[in-house]
Tab-separated table of C-alpha atoms in Angstrom:
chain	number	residue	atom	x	y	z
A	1	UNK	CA	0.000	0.000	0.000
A	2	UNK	CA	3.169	2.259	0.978
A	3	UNK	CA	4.162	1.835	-2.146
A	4	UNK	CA	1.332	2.491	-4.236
A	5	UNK	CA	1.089	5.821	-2.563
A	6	UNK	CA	4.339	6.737	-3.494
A	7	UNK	CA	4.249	5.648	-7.022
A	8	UNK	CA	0.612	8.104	-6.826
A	9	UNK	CA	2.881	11.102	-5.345
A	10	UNK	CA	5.414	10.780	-7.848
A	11	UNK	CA	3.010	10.586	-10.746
A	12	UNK	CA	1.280	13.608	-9.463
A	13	UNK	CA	4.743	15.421	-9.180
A	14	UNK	CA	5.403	14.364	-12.580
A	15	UNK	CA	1.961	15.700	-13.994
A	16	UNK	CA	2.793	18.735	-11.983
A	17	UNK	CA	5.514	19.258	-13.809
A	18	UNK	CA	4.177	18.444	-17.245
A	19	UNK	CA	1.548	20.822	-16.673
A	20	UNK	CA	3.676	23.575	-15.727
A	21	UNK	CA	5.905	22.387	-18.698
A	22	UNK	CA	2.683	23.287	-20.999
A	23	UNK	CA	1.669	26.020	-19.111
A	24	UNK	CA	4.956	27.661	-19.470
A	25	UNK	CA	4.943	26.858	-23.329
A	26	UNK	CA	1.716	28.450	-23.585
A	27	UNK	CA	2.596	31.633	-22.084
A	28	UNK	CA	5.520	31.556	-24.551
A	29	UNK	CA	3.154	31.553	-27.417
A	30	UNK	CA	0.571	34.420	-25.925
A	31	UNK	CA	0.981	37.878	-27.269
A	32	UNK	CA	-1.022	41.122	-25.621
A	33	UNK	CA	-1.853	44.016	-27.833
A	34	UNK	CA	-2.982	46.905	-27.128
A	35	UNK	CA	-4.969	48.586	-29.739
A	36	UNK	CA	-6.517	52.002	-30.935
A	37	UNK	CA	-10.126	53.041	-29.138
A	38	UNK	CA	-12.758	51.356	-31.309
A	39	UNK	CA	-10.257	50.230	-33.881
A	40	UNK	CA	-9.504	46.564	-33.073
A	41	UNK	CA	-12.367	45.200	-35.220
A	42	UNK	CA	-9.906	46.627	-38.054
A	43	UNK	CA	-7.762	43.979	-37.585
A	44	UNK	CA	-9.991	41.077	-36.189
A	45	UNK	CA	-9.452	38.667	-39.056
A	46	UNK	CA	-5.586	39.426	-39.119
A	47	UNK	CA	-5.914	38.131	-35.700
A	48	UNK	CA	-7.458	35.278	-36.376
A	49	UNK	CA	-5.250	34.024	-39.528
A	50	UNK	CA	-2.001	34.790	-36.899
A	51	UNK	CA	-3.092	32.619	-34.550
A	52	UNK	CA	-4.254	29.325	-36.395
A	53	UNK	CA	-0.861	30.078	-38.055
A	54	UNK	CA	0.884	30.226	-35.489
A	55	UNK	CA	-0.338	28.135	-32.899
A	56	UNK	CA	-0.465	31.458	-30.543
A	57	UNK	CA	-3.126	33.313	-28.778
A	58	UNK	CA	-3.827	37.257	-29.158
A	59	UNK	CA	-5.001	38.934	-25.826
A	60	UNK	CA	-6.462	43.122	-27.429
A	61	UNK	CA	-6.987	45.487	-25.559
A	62	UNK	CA	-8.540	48.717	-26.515
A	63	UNK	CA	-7.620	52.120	-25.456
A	64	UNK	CA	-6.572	55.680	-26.807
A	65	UNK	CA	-3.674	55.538	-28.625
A	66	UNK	CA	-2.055	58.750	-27.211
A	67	UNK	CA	-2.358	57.167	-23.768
A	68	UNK	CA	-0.747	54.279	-24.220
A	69	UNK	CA	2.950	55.162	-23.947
A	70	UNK	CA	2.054	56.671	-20.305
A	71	UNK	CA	0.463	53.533	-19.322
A	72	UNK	CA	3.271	51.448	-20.410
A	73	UNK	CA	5.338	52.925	-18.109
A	74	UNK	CA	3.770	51.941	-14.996
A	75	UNK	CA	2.552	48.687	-17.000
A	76	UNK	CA	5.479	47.393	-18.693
A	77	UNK	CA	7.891	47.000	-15.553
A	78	UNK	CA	5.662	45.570	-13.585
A	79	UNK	CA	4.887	42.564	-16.080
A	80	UNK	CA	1.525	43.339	-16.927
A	81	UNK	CA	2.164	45.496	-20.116
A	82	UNK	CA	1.794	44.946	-24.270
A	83	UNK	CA	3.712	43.447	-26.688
A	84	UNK	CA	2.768	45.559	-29.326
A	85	UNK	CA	1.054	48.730	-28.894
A	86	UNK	CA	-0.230	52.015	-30.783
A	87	UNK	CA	1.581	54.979	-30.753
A	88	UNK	CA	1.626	58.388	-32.298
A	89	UNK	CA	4.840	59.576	-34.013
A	90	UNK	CA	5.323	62.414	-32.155
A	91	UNK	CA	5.722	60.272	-28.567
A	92	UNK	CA	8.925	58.089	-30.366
A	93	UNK	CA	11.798	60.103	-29.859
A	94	UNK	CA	11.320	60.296	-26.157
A	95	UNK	CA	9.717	56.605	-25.692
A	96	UNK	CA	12.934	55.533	-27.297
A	97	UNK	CA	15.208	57.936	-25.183
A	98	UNK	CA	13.658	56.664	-22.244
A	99	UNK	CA	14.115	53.002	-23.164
A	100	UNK	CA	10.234	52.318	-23.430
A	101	UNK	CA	10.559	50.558	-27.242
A	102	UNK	CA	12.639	47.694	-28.354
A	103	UNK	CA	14.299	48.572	-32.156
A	104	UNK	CA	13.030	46.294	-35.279
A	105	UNK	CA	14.924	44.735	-37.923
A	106	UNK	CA	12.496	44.652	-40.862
A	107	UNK	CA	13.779	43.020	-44.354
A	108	UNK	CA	14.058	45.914	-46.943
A	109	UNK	CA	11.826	44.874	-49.083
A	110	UNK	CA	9.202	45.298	-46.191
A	111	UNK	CA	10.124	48.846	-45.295
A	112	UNK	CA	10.106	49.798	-48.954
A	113	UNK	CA	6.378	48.703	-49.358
A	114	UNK	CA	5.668	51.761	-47.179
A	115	UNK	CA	5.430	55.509	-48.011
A	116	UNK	CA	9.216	57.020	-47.309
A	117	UNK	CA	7.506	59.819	-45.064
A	118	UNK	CA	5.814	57.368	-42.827
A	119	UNK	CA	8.741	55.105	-42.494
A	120	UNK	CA	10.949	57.944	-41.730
A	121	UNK	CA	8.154	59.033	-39.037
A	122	UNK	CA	9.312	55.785	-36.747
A	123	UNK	CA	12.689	56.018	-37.452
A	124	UNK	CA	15.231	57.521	-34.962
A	125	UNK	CA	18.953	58.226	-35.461
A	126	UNK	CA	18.414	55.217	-38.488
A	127	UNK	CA	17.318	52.842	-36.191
A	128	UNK	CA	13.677	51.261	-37.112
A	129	UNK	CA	11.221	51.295	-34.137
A	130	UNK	CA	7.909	50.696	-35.643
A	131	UNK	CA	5.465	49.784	-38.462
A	132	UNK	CA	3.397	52.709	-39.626
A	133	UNK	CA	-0.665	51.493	-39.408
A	134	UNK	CA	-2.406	55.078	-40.419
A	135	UNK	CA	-1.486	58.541	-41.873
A	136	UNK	CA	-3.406	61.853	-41.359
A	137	UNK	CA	-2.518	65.442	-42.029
A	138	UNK	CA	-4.090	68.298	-43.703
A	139	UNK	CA	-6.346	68.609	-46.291
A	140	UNK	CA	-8.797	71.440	-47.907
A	141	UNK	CA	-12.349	70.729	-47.261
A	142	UNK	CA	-15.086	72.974	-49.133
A	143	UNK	CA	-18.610	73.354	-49.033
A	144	UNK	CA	-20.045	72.211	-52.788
A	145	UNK	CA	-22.703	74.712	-52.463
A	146	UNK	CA	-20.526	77.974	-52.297
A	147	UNK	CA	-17.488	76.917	-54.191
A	148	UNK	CA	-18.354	74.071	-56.446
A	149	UNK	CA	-14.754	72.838	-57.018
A	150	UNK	CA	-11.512	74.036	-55.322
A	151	UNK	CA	-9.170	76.771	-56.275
A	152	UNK	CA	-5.864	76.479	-57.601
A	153	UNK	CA	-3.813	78.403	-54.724
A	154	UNK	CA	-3.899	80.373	-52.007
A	155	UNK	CA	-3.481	83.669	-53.912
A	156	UNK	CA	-6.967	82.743	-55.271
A	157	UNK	CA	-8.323	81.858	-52.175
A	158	UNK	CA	-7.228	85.497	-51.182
A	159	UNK	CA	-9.023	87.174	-53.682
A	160	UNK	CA	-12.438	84.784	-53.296
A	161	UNK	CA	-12.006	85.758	-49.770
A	162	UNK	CA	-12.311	89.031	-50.390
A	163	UNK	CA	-15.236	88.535	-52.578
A	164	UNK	CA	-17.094	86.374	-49.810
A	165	UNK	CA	-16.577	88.952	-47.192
A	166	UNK	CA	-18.825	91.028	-49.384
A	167	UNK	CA	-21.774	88.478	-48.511
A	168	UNK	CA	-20.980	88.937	-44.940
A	169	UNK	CA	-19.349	85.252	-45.740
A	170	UNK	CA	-15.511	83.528	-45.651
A	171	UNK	CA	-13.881	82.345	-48.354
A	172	UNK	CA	-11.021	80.698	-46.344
A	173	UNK	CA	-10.300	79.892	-42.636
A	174	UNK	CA	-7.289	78.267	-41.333
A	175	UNK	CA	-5.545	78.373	-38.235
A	176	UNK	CA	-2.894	79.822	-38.939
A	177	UNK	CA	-1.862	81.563	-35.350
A	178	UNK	CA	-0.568	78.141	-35.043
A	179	UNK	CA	2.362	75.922	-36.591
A	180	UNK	CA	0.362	72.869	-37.209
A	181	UNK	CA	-1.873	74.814	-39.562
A	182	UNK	CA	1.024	77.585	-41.187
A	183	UNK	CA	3.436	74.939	-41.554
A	184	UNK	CA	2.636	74.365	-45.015
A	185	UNK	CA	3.515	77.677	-46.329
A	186	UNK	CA	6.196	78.100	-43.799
A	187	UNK	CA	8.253	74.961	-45.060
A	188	UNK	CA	7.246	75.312	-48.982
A	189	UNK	CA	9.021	79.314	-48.416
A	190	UNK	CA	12.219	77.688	-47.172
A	191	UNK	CA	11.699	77.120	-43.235
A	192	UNK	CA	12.663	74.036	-41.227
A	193	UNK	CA	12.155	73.177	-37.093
A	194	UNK	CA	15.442	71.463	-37.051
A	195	UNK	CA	18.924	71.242	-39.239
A	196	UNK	CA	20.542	68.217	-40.398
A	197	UNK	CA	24.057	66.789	-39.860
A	198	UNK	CA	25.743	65.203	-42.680
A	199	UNK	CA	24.923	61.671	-41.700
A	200	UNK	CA	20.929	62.730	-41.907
A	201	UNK	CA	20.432	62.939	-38.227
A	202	UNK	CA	18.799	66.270	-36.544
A	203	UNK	CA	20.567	68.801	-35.427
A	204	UNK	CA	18.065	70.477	-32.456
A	205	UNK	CA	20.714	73.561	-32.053
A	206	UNK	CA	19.791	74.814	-35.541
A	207	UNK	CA	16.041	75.917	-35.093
A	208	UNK	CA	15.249	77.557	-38.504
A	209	UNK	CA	12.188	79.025	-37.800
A	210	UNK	CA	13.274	82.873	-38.371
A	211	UNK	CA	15.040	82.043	-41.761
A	212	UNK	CA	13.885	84.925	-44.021
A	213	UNK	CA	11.597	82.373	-46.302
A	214	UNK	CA	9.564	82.001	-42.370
A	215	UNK	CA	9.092	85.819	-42.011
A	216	UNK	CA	8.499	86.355	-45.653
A	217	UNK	CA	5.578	83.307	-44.986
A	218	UNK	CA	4.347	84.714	-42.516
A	219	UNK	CA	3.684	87.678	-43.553
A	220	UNK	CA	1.729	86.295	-46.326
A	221	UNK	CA	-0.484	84.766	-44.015
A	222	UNK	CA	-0.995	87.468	-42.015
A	223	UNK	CA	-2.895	89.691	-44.988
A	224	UNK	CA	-5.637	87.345	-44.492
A	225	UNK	CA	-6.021	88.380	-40.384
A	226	UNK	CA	-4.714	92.262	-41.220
A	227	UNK	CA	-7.411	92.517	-44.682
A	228	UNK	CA	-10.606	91.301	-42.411
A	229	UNK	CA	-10.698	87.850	-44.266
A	230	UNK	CA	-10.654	85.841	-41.049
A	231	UNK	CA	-12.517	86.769	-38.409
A	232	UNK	CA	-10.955	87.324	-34.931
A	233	UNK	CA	-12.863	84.802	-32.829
A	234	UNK	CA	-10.684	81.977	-34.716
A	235	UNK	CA	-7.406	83.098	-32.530
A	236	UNK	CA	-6.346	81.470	-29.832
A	237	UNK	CA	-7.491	77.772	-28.167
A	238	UNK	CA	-11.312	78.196	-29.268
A	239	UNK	CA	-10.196	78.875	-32.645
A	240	UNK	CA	-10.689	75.931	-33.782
A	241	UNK	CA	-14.552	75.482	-32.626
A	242	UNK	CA	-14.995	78.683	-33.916
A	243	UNK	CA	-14.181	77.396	-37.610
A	244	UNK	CA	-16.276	74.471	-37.003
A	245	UNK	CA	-19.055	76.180	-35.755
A	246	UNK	CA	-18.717	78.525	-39.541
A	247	UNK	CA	-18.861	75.803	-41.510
A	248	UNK	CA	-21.714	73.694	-40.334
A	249	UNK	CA	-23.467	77.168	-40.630
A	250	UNK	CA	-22.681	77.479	-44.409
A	251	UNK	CA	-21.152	80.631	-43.597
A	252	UNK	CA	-17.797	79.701	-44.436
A	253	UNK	CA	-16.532	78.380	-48.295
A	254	UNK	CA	-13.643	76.345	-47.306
A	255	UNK	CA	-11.569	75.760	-44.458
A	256	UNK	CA	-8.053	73.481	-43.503
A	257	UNK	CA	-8.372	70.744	-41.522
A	258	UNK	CA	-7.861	66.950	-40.823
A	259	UNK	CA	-9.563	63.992	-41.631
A	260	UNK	CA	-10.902	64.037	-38.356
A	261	UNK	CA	-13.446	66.857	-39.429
A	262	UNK	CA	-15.226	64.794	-41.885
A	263	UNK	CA	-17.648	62.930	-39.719
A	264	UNK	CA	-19.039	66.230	-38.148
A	265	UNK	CA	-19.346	67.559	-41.086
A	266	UNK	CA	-21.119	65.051	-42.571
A	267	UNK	CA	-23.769	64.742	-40.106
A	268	UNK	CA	-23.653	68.610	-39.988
A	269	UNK	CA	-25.492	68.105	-43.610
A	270	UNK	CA	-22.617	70.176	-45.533
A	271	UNK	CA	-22.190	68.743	-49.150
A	272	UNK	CA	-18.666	68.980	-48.443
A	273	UNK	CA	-15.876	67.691	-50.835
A	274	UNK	CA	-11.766	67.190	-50.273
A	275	UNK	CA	-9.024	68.023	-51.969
A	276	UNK	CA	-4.605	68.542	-51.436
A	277	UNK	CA	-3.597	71.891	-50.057
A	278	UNK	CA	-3.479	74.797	-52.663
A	279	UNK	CA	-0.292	76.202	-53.904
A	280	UNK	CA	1.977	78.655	-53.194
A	281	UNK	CA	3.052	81.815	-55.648
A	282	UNK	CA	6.333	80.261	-56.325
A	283	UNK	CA	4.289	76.955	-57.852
A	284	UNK	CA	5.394	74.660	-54.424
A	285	UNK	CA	2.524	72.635	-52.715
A	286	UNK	CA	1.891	73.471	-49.292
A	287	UNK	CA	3.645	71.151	-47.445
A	288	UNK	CA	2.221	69.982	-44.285
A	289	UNK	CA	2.794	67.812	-41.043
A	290	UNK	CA	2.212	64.604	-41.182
A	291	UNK	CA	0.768	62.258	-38.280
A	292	UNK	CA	1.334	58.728	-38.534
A	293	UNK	CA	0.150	56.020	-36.054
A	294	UNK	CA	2.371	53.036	-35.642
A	295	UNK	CA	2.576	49.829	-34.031
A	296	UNK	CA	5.609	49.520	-31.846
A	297	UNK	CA	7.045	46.365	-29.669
A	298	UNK	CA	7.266	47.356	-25.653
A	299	UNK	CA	11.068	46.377	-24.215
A	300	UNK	CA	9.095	44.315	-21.843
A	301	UNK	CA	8.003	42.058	-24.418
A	302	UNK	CA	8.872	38.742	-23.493
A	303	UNK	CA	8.771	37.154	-26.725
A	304	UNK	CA	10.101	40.083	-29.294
A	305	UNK	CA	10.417	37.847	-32.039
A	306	UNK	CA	6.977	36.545	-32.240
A	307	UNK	CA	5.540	39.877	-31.685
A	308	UNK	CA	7.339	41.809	-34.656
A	309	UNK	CA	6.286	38.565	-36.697
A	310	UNK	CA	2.987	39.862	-35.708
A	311	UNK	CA	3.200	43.428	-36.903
A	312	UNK	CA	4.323	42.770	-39.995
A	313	UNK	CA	2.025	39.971	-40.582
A	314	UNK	CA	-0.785	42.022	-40.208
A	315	UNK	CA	0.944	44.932	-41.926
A	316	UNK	CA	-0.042	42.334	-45.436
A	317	UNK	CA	-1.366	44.556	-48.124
A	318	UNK	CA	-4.920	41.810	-47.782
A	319	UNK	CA	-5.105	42.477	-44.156
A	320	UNK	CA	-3.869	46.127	-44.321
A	321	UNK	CA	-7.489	46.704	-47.440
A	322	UNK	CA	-9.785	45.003	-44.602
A	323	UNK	CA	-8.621	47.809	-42.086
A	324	UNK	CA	-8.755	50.318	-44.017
A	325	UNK	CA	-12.298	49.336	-44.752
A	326	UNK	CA	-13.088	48.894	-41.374
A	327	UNK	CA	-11.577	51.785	-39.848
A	328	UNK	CA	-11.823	54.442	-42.885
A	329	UNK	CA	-7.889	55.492	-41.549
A	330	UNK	CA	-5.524	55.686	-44.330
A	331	UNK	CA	-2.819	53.595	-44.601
A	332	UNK	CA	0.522	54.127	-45.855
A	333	UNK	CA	0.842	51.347	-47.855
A	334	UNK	CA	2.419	52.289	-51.727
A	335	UNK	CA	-0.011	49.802	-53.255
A	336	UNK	CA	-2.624	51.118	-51.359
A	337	UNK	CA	-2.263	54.763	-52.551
A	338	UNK	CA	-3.431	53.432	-56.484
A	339	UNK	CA	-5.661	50.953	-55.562
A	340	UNK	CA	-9.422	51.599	-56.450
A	341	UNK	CA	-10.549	51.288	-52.758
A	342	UNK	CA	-8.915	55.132	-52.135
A	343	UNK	CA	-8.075	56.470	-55.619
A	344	UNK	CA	-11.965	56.534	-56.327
A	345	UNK	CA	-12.810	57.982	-52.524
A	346	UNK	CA	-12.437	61.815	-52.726
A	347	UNK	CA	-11.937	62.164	-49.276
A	348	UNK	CA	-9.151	58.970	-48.886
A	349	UNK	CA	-7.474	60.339	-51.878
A	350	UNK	CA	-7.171	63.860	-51.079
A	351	UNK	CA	-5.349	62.904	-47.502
A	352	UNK	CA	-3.426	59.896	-49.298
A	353	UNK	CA	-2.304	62.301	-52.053
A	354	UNK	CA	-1.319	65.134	-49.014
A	355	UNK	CA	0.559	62.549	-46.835
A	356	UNK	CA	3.061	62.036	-50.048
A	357	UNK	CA	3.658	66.107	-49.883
A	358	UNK	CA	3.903	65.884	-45.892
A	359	UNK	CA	6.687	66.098	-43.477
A	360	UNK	CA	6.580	63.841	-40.748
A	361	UNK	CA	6.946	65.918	-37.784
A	362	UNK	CA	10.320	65.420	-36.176
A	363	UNK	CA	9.992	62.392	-33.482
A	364	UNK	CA	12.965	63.817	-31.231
A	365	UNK	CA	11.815	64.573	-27.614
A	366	UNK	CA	13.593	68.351	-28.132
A	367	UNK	CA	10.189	69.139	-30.678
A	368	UNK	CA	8.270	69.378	-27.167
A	369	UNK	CA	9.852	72.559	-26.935
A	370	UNK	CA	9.134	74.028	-29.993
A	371	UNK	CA	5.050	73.885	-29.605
A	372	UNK	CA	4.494	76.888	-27.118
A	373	UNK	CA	6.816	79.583	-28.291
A	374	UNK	CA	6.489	78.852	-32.055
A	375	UNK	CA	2.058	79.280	-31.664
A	376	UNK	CA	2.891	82.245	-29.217
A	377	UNK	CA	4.869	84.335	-32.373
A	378	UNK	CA	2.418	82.971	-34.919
A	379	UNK	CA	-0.213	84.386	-32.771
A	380	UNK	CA	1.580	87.791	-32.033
A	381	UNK	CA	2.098	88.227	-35.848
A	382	UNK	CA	-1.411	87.159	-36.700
A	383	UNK	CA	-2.709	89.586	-34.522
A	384	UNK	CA	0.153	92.456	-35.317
A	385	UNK	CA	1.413	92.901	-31.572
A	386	UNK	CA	4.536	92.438	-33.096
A	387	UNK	CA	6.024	91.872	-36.134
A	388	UNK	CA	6.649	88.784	-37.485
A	389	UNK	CA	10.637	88.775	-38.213
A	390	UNK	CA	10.427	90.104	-34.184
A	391	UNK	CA	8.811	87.365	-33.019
A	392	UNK	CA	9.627	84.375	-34.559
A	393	UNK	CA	13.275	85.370	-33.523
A	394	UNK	CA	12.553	85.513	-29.986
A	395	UNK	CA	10.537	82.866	-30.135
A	396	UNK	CA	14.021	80.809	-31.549
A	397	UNK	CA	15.955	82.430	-28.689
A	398	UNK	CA	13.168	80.988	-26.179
A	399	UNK	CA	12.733	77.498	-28.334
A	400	UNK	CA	17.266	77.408	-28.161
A	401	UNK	CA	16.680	78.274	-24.163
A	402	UNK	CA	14.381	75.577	-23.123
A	403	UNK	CA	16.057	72.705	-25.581
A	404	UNK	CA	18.991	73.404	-23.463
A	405	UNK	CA	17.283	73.137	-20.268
A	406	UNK	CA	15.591	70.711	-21.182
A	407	UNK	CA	18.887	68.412	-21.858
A	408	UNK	CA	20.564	69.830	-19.134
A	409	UNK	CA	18.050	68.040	-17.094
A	410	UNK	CA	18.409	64.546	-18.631
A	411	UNK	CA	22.753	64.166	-18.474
């Protein structure tokens, strides 16, 4: 009988230890994704495909994309964080300085299937970080029923303006008391945040915001807040609600703004359509910044490997159309730019068409600092406190002053 119990403990042991043999080689093949708000169903089937594949199971979770790096923090040491995870591009630089993301070695032939702006958007001092999932920057949107197609450039735009104002209307609104929105005549007139070494990588000491192509750009814009084209309600934080509000009243022709302005509109009732940003006098496109969303793999990722496999498995042109139809965010995707799915949308093509003009804005944590005193001179000009070539040279000075605080802090 003595004997038959031990044989029972020892087979017990040994199940024990089978089981936690399996268990162990099931955690192994478990990844945890964290995904956009309302945006997993975009890649459901991916999912699904990955893991009969695979032999692995896919734990999403869903929350805003712009929170996510901040929750990783606390997360990711304490075991209980993503694999892969959504990310804006603007949150890389410093993620990456603060040892948050694990680099990626992606095959060429991968990275080249992608737009060269929104690789370049994830990619710090040439090291790869992420796949790029969605672009989004700035586009022209204009109400069919007071401008029934969209002028050539913003000279015209001037002159309808003026026009419009007649009607106790606008022809144009734009934000431009702030970067985001004057960027794109800024940069296509021969301004730049940041310099460039030789070997391509930024040089945050050369801020060329007061370059004489800046003041001369913004000056330009500034005719339309000086002339009584833009009303003065649309400076400062409320601006943009303010625009908005114009629109869905039919009071304004045309305004520029992101994709993110189409579903309001819509259900506003405007019979709205979207094009690229006009031109410029000198015959260059408005540039403009571009946004890109990306999924990135978490340092804390215990099985690296498996979860890049993932990303660019779902990152598949097939999988990559069913998002895209799903989620209505435009990918970056070459092929995708041509195909019929967004080349026959107005709205898709417009932004796709934009993206390939945009700049990705620079990922470096030292582009924190340009934000506050770049909008303050925009906004002084706009509003003629000062004069332009004045204040977007102080606001350098103050931009040089807290970059050097700022890294002061981190040695």
């Amino acid at each position: 009988m003595k004997t038959n119990k031990i044989t029972a403990l020892v087979l017990v042991a040994l199940a024990a230890g089978q089981y936690s043999g399996f268990a162990s080689a099931a955690a192994s093949q478990q990844l945890t994704v964290w995904e956009d708000i309302k945006k997993s169903d975009g890649i459901k089937q991916a999912i699904s495909d990955f893991e009969k594949q695979n032999n692995v199971k896919i734990t999403v979770q869903e929350m805003p994309f712009a929170q996510q790096i901040e929750k990783l923090r606390l997360d990711g040491p304490a075991g209980i964080g993503p694999d892969v995870l959504v990310i804006p591009n603007d949150q890389l630089g410093a993620a990456v300085v603060q040892g948050l993301l694990a680099p990626m070695k992606v095959d060429q032939a991968k990275i080249d299937a992608f737009t060269k702006p929104s690789i370049h958007a994830f990619t710090m001092n040439n090291v790869l970080y992420g796949m790029p999932k969605t672009v989004e920057t700035l586009v022209l949107i204009y109400n069919k029923d007071l401008l029934p197609k969209p002028l050539d450039t913003l000279d015209a735009y001037y002159d309808f303006s003026k026009k419009m104002r007649a009607e106790n209307k606008y022809g144009l609104l734009a934000k431009f008391d702030q970067l985001y929105y004057s960027w794109g005549v800024m940069a296509a007139m021969g301004s730049y945040i940041f310099g460039k070494e030789d070997n391509g990588a930024l040089n945050t000491h050369d801020i060329g915001l007061a370059t004489s192509g800046s003041i001369a750009a913004v000056n330009e814009l500034k005719k339309f807040y000086h002339d009584g084209l833009f009303p003065a309600g649309i400076i400062g934080d409320s601006g943009l609600n303010a625009i908005d509000s114009l629109f869905t009243e039919k009071k304004v022709a045309a305004v520029i703004n992101g994709p993110w302005a189409f579903k309001p509109y819509a259900e506003a009732g405007i019979n709205y359509g979207v094009a690229p940003l006009p031109k410029l006098a000198n015959g260059k496109p408005m540039n403009s910044f571009l946004g890109v969303k990306g999924y990135v793999l978490s340092t804390w990722s215990k099985d690296k490997v498996l979860a890049q496999k993932f990303i660019e498995f779902i990152n598949q042109p097939e999988y990559v159309k069913i998002r895209y139809q799903v989620t209505n965010e435009i990918p970056p995707l070459v092929a995708m730019i041509n195909d019929p799915l967004i080349k026959n949308d107005e709205k898709a093509s417009a932004v796709a068409v934009q993206a390939s003009l945009a700049t990705a804005m620079p990922g470096v944590p030292e582009m924190q600092e340009v934000w506050g005193p770049a909008n303050a001179a925009l906004e002084l000009s706009m509003t003629g406190k000062q004069q332009p070539d004045v204040a977007l040279k102080e606001a350098v000075n103050q931009i040089k002053m807290q970059i050097e605080a700022m890294q002061a802090s981190n040695q």
